[in-house]
Amino acid sequence: MPNDQDELFASVDALLEQAATQDALPEPAERKRLREAGGLSQDQVAKALSVRRETITSWELGRTEPRPPKRAAYIRLLEGLAERFPTQGGQGGTRSSAVPEAGDGPAVTPPPAPAVAPPSVPSPAADPAPAPVPAPTRTARTAPSSSSSSSSSSSSRRPPVKKAAANKRATTSATPPPAADPRFVHGPLAVLDGDGSAYCVDGLVLDCPATTFPALVEWTLREARLGAPRLHRHGKDADPLVVITAEAAERLGLPRELEDRRGLRLPEDHQVVRHLLRAKWRLTRRGFGPWPRIYRPAQGGERQCVQFAILPWGALDARSWGDSDQLPPAELARVLGSYATRVITPRGSTAVCGLELMTALRPPTRAVRDEATGSWVSGPNPGALTEPVDPAPPEAPGEHPVVASRYPRHHERTPDQVLDEEAYDWFRPLTDEECAKGYSHGVGIDVNMAFAAAANRLNVGTGPATHVSSPVFDAKLPGSWLVDLSPLDLDPRLPSPFTPKGTRPTGPAWYATSTVAYAVELGAPVQPIEAYVRYEHGAYLDAWYTRLRDAYMATMADLGVTAGMPDDDFLAAMARHKDLDPGQAAVLSAIKSSVKGGIGKLRERPQGIGYKYGERWPALERPTWNPHIRAELIGKARTNMHRKMRKLASAGVFPVAVLSDCAVYLSHGAGPLDFLPRTEEGKPLPGGFRLGVSPGMVKHEGTQDFLWVASMIEDEQINPARHIKGSDAAAGGE
């Protein structure tokens, strides 16, 4: 009987306690703030309260509320933290978003939220002003510098891994550098190693207790504070990136290699995939491969998405990133962080990044107010590619439905049926005069960022094509023109600017506006037969070019090559720049690959064995699938190259081979200064090739013996520009 009475009294006490403290809990955001201010992890709180960590996450998100007897203990914890870490203007309680914490900067008052906001555009409801976040006091440490000597004191080395997670980072204190956005104080990404250390940029190391992918996603979104602010006010913030090393992959239950070498993805019945689906997480259409994206549909305009890169599965292609995947985690975080800060947070191959950068800088939509309802809706963003558009028939690749419906499957289209704007691949026989001049070398020069430079101020179409018969050529209208440029007579020692092989056109052919405009510059009588023009147009790639140019120049400066250097100093700096900092050299390679790969993605062909000729493929549903823009850009790069070669030809200097952005000249010396013509004042010939680091200027590509060049041309019939560097330029991604 007494026992029954005690149980009844306990139940009544619990009810009284619940009634007395029903409203004593602070708001969810304040619960999280207090825990973080006290340097406590969710695991620590969960262990103290004898609940699961996911329960703490739910309490801090407001999804669920604690129940007695856990509720009273949780309130006691929060009250104690509130006494130690009060907000400005009050002791504990819910923090007002208008009152910043120390070090947060000025308060930001969110604009009034509209009734409806499209999740794909940043409206006041979909993208509220970030609430102030206090300086992090959670356990953190600084990764040792990769340049530290082996004799450094033990206090600068990484702490032993065999420590309790709660105390793992308490041995040292590291405050991250101030960030423009308090939501992303730990930077855009982290590299996770096998003992749960997450290496961020600037040497910060966070403790990640997660041992499963669902837990890792939750930790990344709720505690890691990773990500990057949008690059355009109508765009989206960059999702956090977590790079998984081989050891971390094993810890998380991933295989060392993918069995599906063709599809490059985990099978749907793998335990990692099943655990994610059971936790209500989703995968994109490409599945769980080297670059998986794990997400839930946005709630209240808040994105819930994490990007991963699985290193042992080849996420970092050696052709773009070199041996970066073999770097220590701290150094890899520095390399990837540099790329993320200067270009974009990686979310796939460098080609994917190059294309995603276009969208990030020119978002397809923006929030507009519906005049009828007063609500916010999604509307097209002027000057951007806003929706998928079918190309004009001559611009489309052979598999495209607009071509498949016109010609039989194995029909080879002629120049008057297809637009063939591609980079140069040309070489010519040596003349008797060249063989008699006693040249000792063939010297290659390469145009820096040639295709990026061509994108600068390039006018391209942003809408559908309109067919016009017998039009008058207008250089301000981007598009494709059927015109006969064969009457134009040019020096045979130069490649024709109108064909990739450098041969003279034989009749009417399709050309992009940039190519036809150059023909007009050369004095050709241009009378188009028909055209597909775009009346909606603009300099869509300008912001893309500017960001990549700045990233390239900043990285080259890190490697000791700056603008305005004297020619001899520039050549010397270029000869050693890749050895100065291998990490930054990898960033440089990735930037270059992003340019070329991004341009290639504009005309991505179908992939996979399941594709059937004449069907649409997934890339066609992107607004950025636009072969017209690719054609205009490549045509501009090729004619820019020809213009400079023509200027050197006026001084009697002719190329013997050209491959893409590399030209080979015969020389009496081993370097570019031995053949590049100069004015009487000793300055570079105006309008010709100039040595320098800026996009559009040239560098020394390589030198080979004259007999080697002659043998490649005469005996092997191979373009010497392909191997002037000593390797296959195409195989190296150049």
XYZ file of C-alpha atoms in Angstrom:
734
model
C 0.000 0.000 0.000
C 2.758 2.529 0.835
C 4.438 1.703 -2.438
C 1.230 2.410 -4.310
C 0.891 5.697 -2.458
C 4.475 6.670 -3.324
C 3.827 5.962 -6.979
C 0.651 8.050 -6.876
C 2.461 10.910 -5.157
C 5.239 10.702 -7.746
C 2.710 10.870 -10.531
C 1.015 13.891 -8.951
C 4.384 15.581 -8.442
C 5.168 14.993 -12.098
C 1.880 16.602 -13.067
C 2.561 19.581 -10.820
C 6.025 19.894 -12.244
C 4.684 19.764 -15.765
C 2.023 22.371 -14.987
C 4.546 24.640 -13.325
C 7.050 24.451 -16.166
C 4.789 24.075 -19.192
C 5.893 27.358 -20.667
C 9.363 27.554 -19.159
C 11.190 26.195 -22.200
C 12.847 28.841 -24.397
C 12.281 28.895 -28.137
C 14.002 26.119 -30.175
C 16.633 28.451 -31.635
C 17.524 29.641 -28.129
C 17.909 26.044 -26.931
C 20.516 25.443 -29.612
C 22.264 28.741 -28.891
C 22.599 27.974 -25.200
C 24.006 24.506 -25.855
C 26.566 25.820 -28.332
C 27.460 28.750 -26.077
C 28.305 26.226 -23.388
C 30.523 24.250 -25.748
C 28.321 21.178 -25.462
C 27.625 18.723 -28.249
C 24.237 17.137 -28.826
C 25.750 13.792 -27.854
C 26.833 15.139 -24.472
C 23.383 16.515 -23.703
C 21.716 13.330 -24.925
C 23.933 11.173 -22.711
C 23.237 13.322 -19.646
C 19.479 13.123 -20.203
C 19.511 9.440 -21.243
C 17.957 10.134 -24.636
C 19.106 9.673 -28.226
C 21.006 12.443 -29.966
C 18.246 12.651 -32.576
C 15.868 13.563 -29.754
C 17.991 16.597 -28.869
C 17.992 17.577 -32.548
C 14.176 17.402 -32.612
C 13.915 19.529 -29.477
C 16.224 22.168 -30.937
C 14.267 22.241 -34.181
C 10.925 22.455 -32.388
C 9.659 19.250 -33.979
C 8.965 17.675 -30.585
C 8.881 18.839 -26.964
C 10.500 17.082 -23.995
C 8.178 15.235 -21.633
C 8.546 14.609 -17.885
C 10.766 13.621 -16.276
C 13.244 14.604 -19.020
C 11.573 17.981 -19.393
C 12.475 19.258 -15.917
C 16.083 18.147 -16.264
C 16.349 19.766 -19.716
C 14.892 23.021 -18.355
C 17.367 22.926 -15.484
C 20.234 22.601 -17.967
C 19.000 25.470 -20.126
C 18.429 27.725 -17.119
C 21.939 27.075 -15.901
C 23.377 27.851 -19.359
C 21.227 30.987 -19.614
C 22.733 32.294 -16.371
C 26.235 31.767 -17.714
C 25.604 32.913 -21.286
C 22.844 35.552 -21.241
C 21.772 37.433 -24.328
C 22.368 41.152 -24.522
C 19.421 43.016 -23.086
C 18.151 40.096 -20.968
C 19.054 37.100 -18.850
C 18.340 33.909 -20.681
C 15.010 33.478 -22.389
C 14.385 33.696 -26.089
C 16.893 35.778 -27.973
C 15.481 38.512 -30.159
C 16.708 38.432 -33.725
C 17.109 42.204 -33.550
C 19.687 41.993 -30.741
C 23.092 40.789 -31.937
C 25.476 38.808 -29.824
C 28.959 40.095 -29.170
C 30.952 39.925 -32.359
C 27.895 39.411 -34.565
C 27.978 42.854 -36.125
C 24.941 45.071 -36.714
C 21.492 43.601 -36.291
C 19.513 42.731 -39.367
C 15.765 43.183 -39.399
C 14.084 40.754 -41.784
C 11.664 42.219 -44.319
C 8.001 41.262 -44.014
C 7.382 37.801 -45.400
C 5.029 37.442 -48.360
C 2.108 35.091 -48.303
C 3.664 32.618 -50.767
C 7.281 32.353 -51.869
C 8.584 29.916 -54.460
C 11.213 27.640 -52.959
C 13.493 28.015 -55.977
C 13.936 31.758 -55.616
C 15.170 33.912 -52.747
C 12.075 35.750 -51.564
C 11.789 37.265 -48.094
C 10.049 34.113 -46.877
C 12.216 31.605 -48.713
C 15.455 33.259 -47.659
C 15.085 35.235 -44.419
C 17.907 37.346 -43.096
C 20.195 35.144 -41.021
C 19.715 35.324 -37.284
C 22.809 36.455 -35.393
C 25.001 33.562 -34.296
C 27.480 33.838 -31.427
C 31.139 33.165 -31.912
C 31.577 29.390 -31.730
C 32.770 28.025 -28.434
C 32.297 24.358 -29.242
C 35.424 22.311 -29.018
C 37.709 22.977 -31.952
C 41.378 22.789 -32.745
C 43.747 24.061 -35.365
C 45.299 21.641 -37.826
C 49.092 21.785 -38.014
C 50.526 23.558 -41.012
C 51.670 21.291 -43.808
C 54.891 23.273 -43.968
C 55.820 22.662 -40.314
C 59.078 20.841 -39.811
C 59.310 17.481 -38.084
C 61.013 19.173 -35.151
C 57.934 21.219 -34.260
C 56.825 20.986 -30.665
C 54.305 18.338 -29.789
C 51.779 20.996 -28.810
C 51.352 21.928 -32.493
C 50.735 18.378 -33.597
C 47.410 16.696 -33.937
C 46.152 15.317 -30.607
C 46.010 11.533 -30.241
C 42.942 10.019 -31.855
C 42.238 7.703 -28.939
C 40.335 10.214 -26.853
C 36.748 10.569 -25.839
C 34.766 12.521 -28.401
C 33.642 15.019 -25.788
C 37.239 15.889 -24.878
C 38.828 15.398 -28.263
C 39.125 19.044 -29.199
C 39.282 20.574 -25.760
C 43.082 20.455 -25.626
C 43.443 23.549 -27.791
C 41.193 26.460 -28.625
C 40.807 27.878 -32.104
C 38.427 30.632 -33.108
C 37.619 30.668 -36.827
C 38.354 33.839 -38.741
C 35.420 36.243 -39.029
C 33.007 35.295 -41.785
C 30.742 37.561 -43.784
C 27.818 35.249 -43.083
C 27.505 33.906 -39.516
C 25.664 30.827 -40.794
C 28.860 29.596 -42.454
C 31.536 30.485 -39.927
C 33.436 27.236 -40.551
C 33.767 27.765 -44.280
C 32.309 26.058 -47.337
C 33.531 22.501 -46.740
C 35.201 19.957 -44.516
C 37.399 16.923 -45.152
C 36.457 14.021 -42.891
C 39.085 11.507 -41.825
C 38.758 8.075 -40.276
C 38.764 9.138 -36.616
C 35.938 11.672 -36.965
C 38.002 14.833 -37.411
C 36.508 17.266 -39.918
C 39.200 19.516 -41.374
C 37.879 22.889 -42.499
C 39.563 25.788 -44.248
C 42.027 27.984 -42.352
C 43.216 25.052 -40.247
C 40.093 24.606 -38.125
C 39.270 21.032 -37.077
C 35.814 20.011 -35.848
C 34.839 16.832 -34.083
C 32.273 14.782 -35.997
C 30.815 11.991 -33.845
C 28.711 10.536 -36.677
C 29.391 6.954 -37.695
C 26.483 6.592 -40.135
C 25.485 8.679 -43.118
C 22.114 9.797 -41.693
C 23.907 10.996 -38.568
C 26.580 12.686 -40.688
C 23.960 14.569 -42.701
C 22.222 15.710 -39.519
C 25.515 16.818 -37.971
C 26.488 18.740 -41.086
C 23.195 20.606 -41.279
C 22.663 21.222 -37.568
C 26.101 21.644 -36.042
C 28.902 21.982 -38.596
C 27.872 25.429 -39.861
C 29.347 24.801 -43.279
C 28.299 26.420 -46.543
C 28.788 29.569 -48.565
C 26.583 32.567 -49.351
C 25.036 32.929 -52.768
C 26.983 34.509 -55.612
C 23.922 36.404 -56.907
C 21.100 37.961 -54.935
C 18.543 35.855 -56.813
C 20.533 32.652 -56.407
C 20.893 30.035 -53.683
C 23.414 29.586 -50.916
C 25.960 26.871 -51.609
C 25.195 23.626 -49.831
C 27.862 22.334 -47.427
C 30.408 19.929 -48.886
C 31.843 17.044 -46.876
C 34.787 15.249 -48.480
C 35.062 11.602 -47.420
C 38.549 10.132 -47.259
C 39.167 6.405 -47.719
C 39.383 5.875 -43.955
C 36.196 7.839 -43.334
C 34.422 5.860 -46.060
C 35.307 2.637 -44.279
C 34.110 4.054 -40.968
C 30.773 5.000 -42.552
C 30.246 1.580 -44.098
C 31.188 2.353 -47.707
C 33.195 -0.079 -49.861
C 36.682 0.894 -50.953
C 35.684 0.571 -54.614
C 32.427 0.660 -56.521
C 31.481 -2.646 -58.066
C 29.340 -0.881 -60.661
C 32.147 0.578 -62.762
C 29.802 1.656 -65.542
C 27.067 3.346 -63.532
C 29.435 4.430 -60.728
C 26.883 4.143 -57.952
C 25.998 2.002 -54.969
C 23.223 -0.538 -55.526
C 19.865 0.547 -54.139
C 19.850 -2.316 -51.664
C 23.175 -1.323 -50.052
C 22.821 -0.723 -46.324
C 24.007 2.912 -46.567
C 21.315 3.713 -49.128
C 18.683 1.840 -47.131
C 19.607 3.683 -43.933
C 19.302 7.045 -45.695
C 15.912 6.199 -47.169
C 14.699 4.886 -43.820
C 15.669 8.242 -42.264
C 13.558 10.026 -44.931
C 16.564 11.355 -46.847
C 16.616 11.332 -50.633
C 19.222 10.949 -53.354
C 19.300 12.746 -56.672
C 18.795 10.887 -59.935
C 22.498 10.058 -60.199
C 22.222 7.992 -57.011
C 24.971 7.362 -54.476
C 28.115 7.729 -56.552
C 31.387 9.662 -56.239
C 29.448 12.945 -55.789
C 26.190 12.075 -53.982
C 23.742 14.793 -52.954
C 21.564 13.924 -49.968
C 18.531 16.081 -49.288
C 15.002 16.500 -48.039
C 12.456 18.800 -49.687
C 12.811 22.364 -48.442
C 10.579 23.267 -45.512
C 9.581 26.862 -44.999
C 12.102 27.910 -47.608
C 14.996 26.276 -45.698
C 17.181 24.003 -47.817
C 18.182 20.661 -46.342
C 20.917 19.378 -48.628
C 24.489 18.171 -48.210
C 26.970 17.485 -50.998
C 29.518 14.705 -50.527
C 32.695 13.791 -52.407
C 33.928 10.199 -51.995
C 37.681 10.282 -52.606
C 38.357 6.524 -52.958
C 35.759 6.422 -55.731
C 37.595 8.969 -57.876
C 35.640 12.113 -57.002
C 38.704 14.243 -57.783
C 39.726 13.447 -61.349
C 43.513 13.414 -61.696
C 43.245 15.203 -65.065
C 41.827 18.244 -63.268
C 43.064 17.930 -59.677
C 46.343 16.069 -60.079
C 47.202 14.046 -56.971
C 45.054 16.141 -54.639
C 43.180 13.106 -53.372
C 46.472 11.855 -51.881
C 47.021 15.011 -49.812
C 46.614 14.981 -46.018
C 43.116 16.094 -44.974
C 44.223 19.510 -43.732
C 46.073 20.286 -46.967
C 43.216 18.989 -49.101
C 40.816 21.249 -47.194
C 43.085 24.188 -48.024
C 43.185 23.274 -51.717
C 39.455 22.687 -52.103
C 38.674 25.693 -49.917
C 40.736 27.925 -52.190
C 38.783 26.701 -55.222
C 35.463 27.043 -53.390
C 36.249 30.603 -52.320
C 37.485 31.754 -55.693
C 35.237 29.780 -58.035
C 32.398 27.769 -56.479
C 31.953 25.060 -53.879
C 32.624 21.821 -55.781
C 29.573 19.685 -56.418
C 30.885 17.370 -59.095
C 33.566 17.275 -61.758
C 35.226 20.522 -62.773
C 33.017 20.486 -65.875
C 29.937 20.357 -63.652
C 31.380 23.166 -61.533
C 32.039 25.305 -64.598
C 28.440 24.903 -65.715
C 27.008 25.380 -62.214
C 28.964 28.619 -61.922
C 27.031 30.005 -64.897
C 23.754 29.277 -63.131
C 24.993 30.597 -59.780
C 25.995 33.907 -61.360
C 22.924 34.140 -63.626
C 20.056 32.396 -61.787
C 17.183 31.462 -64.115
C 14.468 32.794 -61.807
C 13.819 35.545 -59.303
C 11.032 36.400 -56.886
C 8.432 38.761 -58.342
C 5.233 40.056 -56.787
C 1.971 38.974 -58.366
C 0.038 42.202 -58.895
C -3.288 40.371 -58.727
C -2.738 38.537 -55.442
C 0.128 40.480 -53.893
C 1.993 37.237 -53.248
C 5.533 36.374 -54.296
C 5.894 34.031 -57.241
C 8.746 32.704 -59.333
C 9.494 34.691 -62.472
C 12.228 34.644 -65.133
C 15.405 36.527 -64.380
C 16.226 38.967 -67.230
C 19.485 38.194 -69.007
C 19.605 34.572 -67.837
C 18.848 31.254 -69.500
C 15.428 30.745 -67.998
C 14.090 27.558 -69.609
C 15.214 24.708 -71.861
C 15.130 25.672 -75.526
C 15.627 23.397 -78.530
C 18.555 24.387 -80.755
C 18.291 25.281 -84.415
C 18.644 22.148 -86.619
C 22.212 22.927 -87.801
C 23.328 23.562 -84.198
C 22.043 20.270 -82.775
C 24.219 17.155 -82.460
C 23.245 14.191 -84.611
C 21.379 12.368 -81.818
C 19.037 15.259 -81.100
C 15.371 14.732 -82.033
C 15.353 17.788 -84.330
C 18.105 16.133 -86.389
C 16.892 12.540 -86.100
C 13.534 13.579 -87.544
C 15.202 15.088 -90.637
C 17.904 12.624 -91.629
C 18.491 8.848 -91.526
C 20.490 7.619 -88.544
C 23.832 7.161 -90.328
C 23.546 10.220 -92.540
C 26.696 12.360 -92.460
C 25.660 15.993 -92.568
C 27.472 18.312 -94.978
C 28.697 21.845 -94.129
C 25.457 23.325 -95.438
C 23.521 21.119 -93.010
C 25.511 21.369 -89.782
C 27.299 24.070 -87.813
C 30.916 23.015 -87.240
C 32.414 25.574 -84.868
C 35.290 23.740 -83.217
C 38.809 24.585 -82.065
C 41.776 24.444 -84.442
C 43.564 21.208 -85.294
C 45.770 22.247 -88.252
C 49.303 21.853 -89.534
C 50.881 22.369 -92.934
C 53.923 21.164 -94.937
C 57.124 23.126 -94.493
C 58.129 25.318 -97.423
C 61.523 25.004 -99.147
C 62.404 28.454 -97.825
C 61.673 27.405 -94.243
C 63.830 24.294 -94.623
C 66.710 26.377 -95.978
C 66.699 29.067 -93.280
C 68.504 26.930 -90.745
C 65.869 26.944 -88.036
C 66.994 25.047 -84.955
C 63.763 24.731 -82.995
C 60.030 24.586 -83.080
C 58.594 26.696 -80.255
C 55.025 26.452 -78.985
C 53.145 29.345 -77.422
C 49.864 28.867 -75.616
C 47.125 31.467 -75.114
C 46.199 31.831 -71.443
C 42.557 31.012 -70.736
C 41.778 31.422 -74.441
C 38.160 30.292 -74.237
C 37.470 32.272 -71.086
C 38.912 35.356 -72.773
C 36.607 34.768 -75.735
C 33.622 34.847 -73.359
C 34.417 38.405 -72.319
C 31.739 40.768 -73.696
C 30.491 38.019 -76.020
C 26.916 38.619 -77.173
C 24.951 35.343 -77.109
C 21.329 34.370 -77.458
C 19.272 33.773 -74.329
C 16.028 32.819 -76.052
C 14.747 30.613 -78.882
C 16.022 30.833 -82.455
C 13.968 32.381 -85.253
C 14.407 31.155 -88.823
C 14.940 33.876 -91.423
C 15.306 33.472 -95.202
C 17.679 35.696 -97.235
C 18.528 37.894 -94.239
C 20.900 40.843 -94.137
C 23.794 39.981 -91.864
C 23.695 41.780 -88.534
C 26.724 41.301 -86.276
C 24.589 42.295 -83.279
C 22.269 39.314 -83.732
C 23.763 36.084 -82.324
C 22.827 32.932 -84.157
C 23.786 30.695 -87.076
C 24.124 31.850 -90.696
C 24.289 29.861 -93.932
C 26.762 31.781 -96.082
C 29.406 31.078 -98.723
C 32.832 32.286 -97.578
C 34.838 30.280 -100.109
C 35.594 33.296 -102.379
C 37.739 34.878 -99.664
C 41.397 34.293 -100.630
C 43.813 34.038 -97.684
C 47.516 33.203 -97.352
C 47.860 29.372 -97.431
C 50.598 29.587 -94.800
C 47.855 30.472 -92.326
C 44.928 28.250 -91.395
C 41.538 29.356 -92.631
C 39.624 31.048 -89.803
C 36.391 29.419 -90.971
C 37.055 25.688 -90.463
C 38.536 23.717 -87.555
C 40.944 21.890 -89.865
C 42.086 25.199 -91.299
C 41.090 24.251 -94.846
C 39.420 26.692 -97.187
C 35.609 26.393 -97.403
C 34.317 24.887 -100.637
C 30.815 26.354 -100.635
C 27.947 27.482 -98.404
C 28.302 26.454 -94.775
C 26.838 27.313 -91.401
C 28.760 29.726 -89.178
C 28.161 31.450 -85.853
C 27.750 35.224 -85.809
C 31.252 35.743 -84.364
C 32.815 33.891 -87.316
C 30.787 35.715 -89.968
C 31.611 39.035 -88.314
C 35.314 38.219 -88.701
C 34.758 37.427 -92.375
C 33.272 40.903 -92.772
C 36.359 42.287 -90.997
C 38.518 40.512 -93.602
C 36.537 42.114 -96.419
C 34.411 39.141 -97.496
C 31.134 39.888 -99.339
C 28.636 38.312 -96.954
C 25.204 37.443 -98.352
C 23.501 34.889 -96.069
C 21.141 32.379 -97.665
C 19.237 31.748 -94.435
C 19.798 32.102 -90.720
C 18.579 31.172 -87.260
C 18.874 34.328 -85.174
C 18.060 35.121 -81.573
C 16.339 38.384 -80.817
C 16.758 37.818 -77.074
C 20.457 38.177 -76.370
C 23.054 39.650 -74.070
C 26.487 39.202 -72.483
C 25.381 36.144 -70.499
C 28.937 34.924 -69.800
C 30.437 38.202 -68.599
C 30.105 37.493 -64.870
C 31.323 33.929 -65.466
C 34.419 35.182 -67.246
C 35.141 37.804 -64.594
C 34.995 35.354 -61.702
C 37.146 32.757 -63.445
C 39.623 35.415 -64.564
C 39.955 36.733 -61.011
C 40.338 33.194 -59.660
C 43.005 32.426 -62.252
C 44.944 35.651 -61.616
C 44.807 35.243 -57.818
C 46.040 31.654 -58.050
C 48.835 32.587 -60.443
C 49.871 35.327 -58.009
C 50.040 32.683 -55.263
C 52.371 30.761 -57.582
C 54.650 33.754 -58.080
C 53.388 34.956 -61.469
C 51.892 38.451 -61.571
C 50.770 40.904 -64.223
C 53.298 43.404 -65.565
C 56.393 41.238 -65.081
C 59.252 41.776 -67.557
C 59.328 39.075 -70.230
C 62.431 37.318 -68.893
C 61.084 37.330 -65.340
C 57.721 36.060 -66.550
C 59.272 33.144 -68.446
C 61.427 32.247 -65.437
C 58.449 32.401 -63.070
C 56.363 30.233 -65.396
C 59.130 27.639 -65.558
C 58.951 27.063 -61.801
C 55.415 28.088 -60.818
C 53.963 24.567 -60.533
C 56.719 23.517 -58.129
C 56.272 26.508 -55.830
C 53.046 25.207 -54.253
C 51.670 21.887 -55.565
C 48.360 22.530 -53.823
C 47.785 25.843 -55.565
C 49.004 24.283 -58.810
C 46.134 21.803 -58.456
C 43.728 24.697 -57.927
C 45.062 26.328 -61.092
C 44.527 23.133 -63.065
C 40.977 22.853 -61.713
C 40.186 26.438 -62.712
C 41.364 25.822 -66.272
C 39.416 22.580 -66.450
C 36.310 24.376 -65.204
C 36.503 26.729 -68.165
C 36.865 24.086 -70.841
C 34.628 21.558 -69.132
C 31.879 24.092 -68.515
C 31.892 25.075 -72.180
C 31.756 21.421 -73.182
C 28.727 20.869 -70.938
C 26.793 23.400 -73.016
C 26.566 20.690 -75.688
C 26.645 17.551 -73.554
C 25.935 14.417 -75.561
C 23.838 11.463 -74.359
C 25.546 9.082 -71.936
C 24.872 5.509 -70.896
C 24.143 2.294 -72.727
C 20.402 2.713 -72.263
C 20.140 5.648 -74.633
C 18.225 5.154 -77.885
C 18.944 7.239 -80.961
C 16.522 10.122 -81.457
C 15.294 10.210 -77.857
C 15.787 13.152 -75.547
C 18.400 12.800 -72.806
C 18.495 14.410 -69.350
C 20.921 17.220 -70.237
C 18.379 18.649 -72.693
C 16.130 19.629 -69.805
C 18.679 22.116 -68.463
C 18.316 25.778 -69.442
C 22.109 25.773 -69.760
C 22.118 23.088 -72.453
C 22.811 25.515 -75.274
C 25.057 24.488 -78.187
C 24.554 27.910 -79.762
C 26.506 29.609 -76.945
C 29.275 27.042 -77.242
C 29.499 27.649 -81.003
C 29.654 31.426 -80.594
C 32.365 31.135 -77.967
C 34.560 28.671 -79.834
C 34.150 30.639 -83.059
C 35.248 33.781 -81.210
C 38.282 32.009 -79.687
C 39.333 30.626 -83.086
C 39.004 33.953 -84.896
C 40.849 35.722 -82.048
C 43.684 33.261 -82.588
C 43.672 33.859 -86.345
C 43.693 37.623 -85.895
C 46.897 37.461 -83.854
C 48.538 34.996 -86.256
C 47.640 37.273 -89.159
C 49.335 40.165 -87.359
C 52.543 38.153 -86.942
C 52.290 37.099 -90.588
C 52.403 40.775 -91.552
C 55.909 40.736 -90.029
C 56.856 37.588 -91.974
C 56.329 35.090 -89.129
C 54.003 32.174 -89.941
C 52.888 29.211 -87.798
C 53.429 25.639 -88.916
C 50.817 24.069 -86.611
C 47.924 25.062 -84.381
C 46.022 22.937 -81.870
C 43.218 24.665 -80.028
C 44.967 27.570 -78.259
C 48.576 26.504 -78.973
C 50.567 27.631 -82.041
C 53.972 26.304 -83.117
C 56.504 28.576 -84.839
C 59.924 27.852 -86.254
C 62.707 29.651 -84.430
C 66.461 30.128 -84.355
C 66.324 29.998 -80.537
C 64.669 27.890 -77.881
C 62.191 30.434 -76.501
C 59.336 32.728 -77.573
C 61.523 35.846 -77.410
C 63.615 34.391 -80.242
C 60.821 34.618 -82.827
C 58.073 36.953 -81.565
C 58.431 40.164 -83.606
C 59.072 43.527 -81.972
C 58.636 47.133 -82.948
C 61.610 49.441 -83.521
C 61.222 50.537 -79.907
C 61.627 46.944 -78.770
C 58.010 46.512 -77.714
C 55.749 43.570 -78.646
C 54.085 43.911 -82.034
C 50.667 45.562 -81.448
C 47.807 43.169 -82.087
C 50.048 40.097 -82.008
C 50.916 37.571 -79.340
C 52.234 39.102 -76.122
C 53.910 37.311 -73.243
C 52.109 37.724 -69.940
C 49.861 36.102 -67.377
C 46.540 37.763 -68.225
C 43.862 35.855 -70.178
C 44.466 36.333 -73.906
C 48.222 36.759 -73.484
C 50.605 33.858 -74.131
C 53.137 31.712 -72.329
C 55.842 29.323 -73.475
C 54.221 25.940 -74.137
C 57.282 23.914 -75.102
C 60.250 23.568 -77.440
C 61.385 20.726 -79.690
C 64.214 20.271 -82.173
C 63.543 21.439 -85.741
C 64.152 17.954 -87.120
C 61.565 16.602 -84.677
C 58.993 19.115 -85.963
C 59.806 18.279 -89.589
C 59.545 14.564 -88.922
C 56.169 14.923 -87.177
C 54.789 16.857 -90.145
C 56.390 15.159 -93.122
C 56.888 11.573 -91.967
C 54.280 10.852 -89.301
C 51.585 13.285 -90.427
C 50.916 14.253 -86.804
C 50.166 17.741 -85.567
C 53.372 18.798 -83.724
C 51.382 21.202 -81.526
C 49.895 18.147 -79.847
C 53.289 16.996 -78.542
C 55.373 20.194 -78.452
C 55.225 20.082 -74.651
C 56.653 16.564 -74.584
C 53.315 14.851 -73.934
C 49.920 14.463 -75.562
C 48.184 17.780 -74.912
C 44.732 16.286 -75.439
C 45.443 13.442 -73.036
C 46.457 15.987 -70.441
C 43.165 17.800 -70.728
C 44.605 20.771 -72.665
